XYZ file of N, CA and C in Angstrom:
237
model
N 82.690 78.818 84.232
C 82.916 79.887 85.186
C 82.568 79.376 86.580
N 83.783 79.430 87.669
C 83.622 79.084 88.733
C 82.952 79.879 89.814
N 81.911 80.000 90.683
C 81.382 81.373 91.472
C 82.702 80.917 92.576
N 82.337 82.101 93.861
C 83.283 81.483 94.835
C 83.335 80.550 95.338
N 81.749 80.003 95.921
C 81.619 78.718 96.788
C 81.993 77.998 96.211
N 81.702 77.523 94.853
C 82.075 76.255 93.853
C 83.848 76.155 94.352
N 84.688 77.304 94.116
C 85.870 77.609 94.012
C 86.245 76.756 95.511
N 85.564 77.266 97.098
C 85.789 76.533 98.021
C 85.438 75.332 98.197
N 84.495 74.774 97.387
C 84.356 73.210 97.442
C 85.402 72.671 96.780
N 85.671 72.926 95.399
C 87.281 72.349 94.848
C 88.472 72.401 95.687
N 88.570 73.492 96.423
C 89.421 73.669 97.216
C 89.165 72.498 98.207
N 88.173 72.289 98.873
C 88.467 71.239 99.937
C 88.630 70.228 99.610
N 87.634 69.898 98.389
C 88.211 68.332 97.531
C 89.704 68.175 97.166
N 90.393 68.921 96.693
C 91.627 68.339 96.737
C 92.554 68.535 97.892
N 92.479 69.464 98.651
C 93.027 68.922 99.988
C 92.843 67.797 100.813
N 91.778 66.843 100.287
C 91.096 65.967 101.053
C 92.185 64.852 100.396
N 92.740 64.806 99.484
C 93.459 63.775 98.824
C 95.693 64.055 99.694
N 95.269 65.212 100.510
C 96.694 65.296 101.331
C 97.704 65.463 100.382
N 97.598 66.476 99.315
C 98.899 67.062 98.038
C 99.695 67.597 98.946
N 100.681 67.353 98.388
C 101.997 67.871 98.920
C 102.327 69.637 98.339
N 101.843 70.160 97.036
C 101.572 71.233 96.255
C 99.945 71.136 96.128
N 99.585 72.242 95.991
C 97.978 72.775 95.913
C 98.199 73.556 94.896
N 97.698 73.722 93.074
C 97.949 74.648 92.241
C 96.772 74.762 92.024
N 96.505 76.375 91.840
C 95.337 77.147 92.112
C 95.722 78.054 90.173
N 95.018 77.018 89.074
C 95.345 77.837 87.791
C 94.047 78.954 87.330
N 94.881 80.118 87.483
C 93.938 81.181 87.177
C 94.342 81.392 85.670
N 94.244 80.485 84.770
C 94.796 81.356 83.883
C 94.025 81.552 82.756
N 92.021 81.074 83.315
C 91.119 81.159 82.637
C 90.126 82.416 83.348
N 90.636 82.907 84.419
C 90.068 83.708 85.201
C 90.148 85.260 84.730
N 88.986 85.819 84.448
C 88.764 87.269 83.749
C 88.217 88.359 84.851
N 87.718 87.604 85.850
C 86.951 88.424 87.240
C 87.378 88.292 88.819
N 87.919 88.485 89.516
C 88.402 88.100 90.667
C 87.493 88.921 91.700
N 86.597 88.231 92.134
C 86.207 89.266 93.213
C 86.299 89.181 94.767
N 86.503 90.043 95.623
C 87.068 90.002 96.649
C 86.384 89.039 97.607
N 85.660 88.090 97.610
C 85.273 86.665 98.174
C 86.085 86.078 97.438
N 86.723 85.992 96.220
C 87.514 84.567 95.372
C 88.747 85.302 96.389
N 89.195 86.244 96.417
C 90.489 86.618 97.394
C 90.421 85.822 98.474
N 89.441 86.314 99.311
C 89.748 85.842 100.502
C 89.275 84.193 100.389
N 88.819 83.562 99.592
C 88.693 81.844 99.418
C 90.462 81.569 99.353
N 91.164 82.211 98.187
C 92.629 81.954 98.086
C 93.359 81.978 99.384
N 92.765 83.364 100.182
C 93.833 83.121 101.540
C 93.122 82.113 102.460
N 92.067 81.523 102.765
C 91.407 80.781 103.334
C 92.190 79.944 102.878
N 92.337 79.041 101.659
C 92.739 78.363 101.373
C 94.332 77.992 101.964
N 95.318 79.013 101.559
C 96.435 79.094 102.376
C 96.431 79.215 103.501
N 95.207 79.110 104.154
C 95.995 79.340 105.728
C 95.420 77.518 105.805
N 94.522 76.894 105.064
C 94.345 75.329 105.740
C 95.559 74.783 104.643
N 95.779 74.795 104.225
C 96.998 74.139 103.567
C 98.005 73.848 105.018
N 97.992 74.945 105.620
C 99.274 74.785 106.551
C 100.742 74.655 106.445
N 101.538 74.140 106.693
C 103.145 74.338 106.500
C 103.199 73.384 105.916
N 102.647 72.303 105.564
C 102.802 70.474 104.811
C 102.259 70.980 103.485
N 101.662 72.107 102.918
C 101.277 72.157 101.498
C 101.516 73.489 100.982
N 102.500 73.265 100.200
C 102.698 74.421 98.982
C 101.511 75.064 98.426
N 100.870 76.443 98.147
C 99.719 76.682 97.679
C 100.809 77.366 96.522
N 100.379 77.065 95.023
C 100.569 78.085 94.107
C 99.866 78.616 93.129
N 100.083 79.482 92.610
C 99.095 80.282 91.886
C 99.770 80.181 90.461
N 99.073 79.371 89.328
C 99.717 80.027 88.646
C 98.665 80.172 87.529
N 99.161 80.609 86.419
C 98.429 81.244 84.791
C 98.764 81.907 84.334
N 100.071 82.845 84.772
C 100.614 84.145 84.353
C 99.417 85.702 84.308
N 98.903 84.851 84.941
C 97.637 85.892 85.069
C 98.292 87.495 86.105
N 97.534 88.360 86.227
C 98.117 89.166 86.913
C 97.594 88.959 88.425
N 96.232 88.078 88.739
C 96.183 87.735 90.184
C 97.061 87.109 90.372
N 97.887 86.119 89.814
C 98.257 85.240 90.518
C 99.876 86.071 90.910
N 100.128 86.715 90.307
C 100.914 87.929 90.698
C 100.664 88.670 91.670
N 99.996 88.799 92.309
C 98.883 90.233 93.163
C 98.952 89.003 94.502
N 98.286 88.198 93.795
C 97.849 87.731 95.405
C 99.058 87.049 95.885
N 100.267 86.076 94.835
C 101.674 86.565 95.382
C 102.086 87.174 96.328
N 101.749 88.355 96.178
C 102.939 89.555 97.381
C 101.855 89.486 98.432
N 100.743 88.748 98.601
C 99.875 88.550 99.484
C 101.184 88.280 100.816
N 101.567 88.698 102.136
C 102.404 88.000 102.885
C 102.330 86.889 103.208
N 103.137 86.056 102.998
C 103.258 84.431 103.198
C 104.156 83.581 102.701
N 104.663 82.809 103.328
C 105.692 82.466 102.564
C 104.797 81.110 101.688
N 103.871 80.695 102.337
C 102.835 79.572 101.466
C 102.000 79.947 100.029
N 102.147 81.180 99.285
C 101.563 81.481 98.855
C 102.455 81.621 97.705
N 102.590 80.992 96.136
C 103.873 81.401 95.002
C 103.763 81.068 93.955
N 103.979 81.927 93.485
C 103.098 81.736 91.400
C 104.168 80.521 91.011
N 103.717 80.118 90.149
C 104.105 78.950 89.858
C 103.467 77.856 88.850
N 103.782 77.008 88.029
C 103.279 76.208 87.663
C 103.184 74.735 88.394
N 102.141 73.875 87.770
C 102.189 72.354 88.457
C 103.393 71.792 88.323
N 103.936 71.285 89.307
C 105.368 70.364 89.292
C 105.023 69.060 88.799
C-alpha cells in the first residue's frame, strides 16, 4: 500500500528517466484519497506536453480522474 508521498516520490523517479508515456496502474488501488488526486494532477501538469500521463487498471479512478480536463490525462494501458 502506497501513502501519497511515497506515490509522489515514484512519480518523480520515473520522470527523472524522461518517458515518453507515464502509466499510473491503479488497478491494485481500493482507497483514493483526495491528496492521491491531487498528486495525479500534480503529476500531469509536470509531465508537460512531451509526456503522455495514463491511468490505467480498469479501475473506476482511473475513469474519474479521466474526465479530469486535460487532454494529458487517458486511461489506458502500458504501450
Amino acid at each position: 500500500m502506497l501513502t501519497t508521498p511515497q506515490l509522489q516520490v515514484a512519480i518523480r523517479e520515473a520522470l527523472r528517466d524522461a518517458p515518453t508515456v507515464l502509466v499510473l496502474d491503479l488497478t491494485e488501488v481500493a482507497f483514493f484519497s483526495s491528496a492521491a488526486i491531487r498528486a495525479v494532477i500534480e503529476a500531469r501538469d509536470a509531465t508537460g506536453d512531451h509526456i503522455e500521463l495514463r491511468l490505467a487498471g480498469g479501475h473506476y479512478l482511473a475513469r474519474t480522474l479521466a474526465d479530469v480536463p486535460s487532454r494529458r490525462i487517458r486511461p489506458g494501458r502500458e504501450p
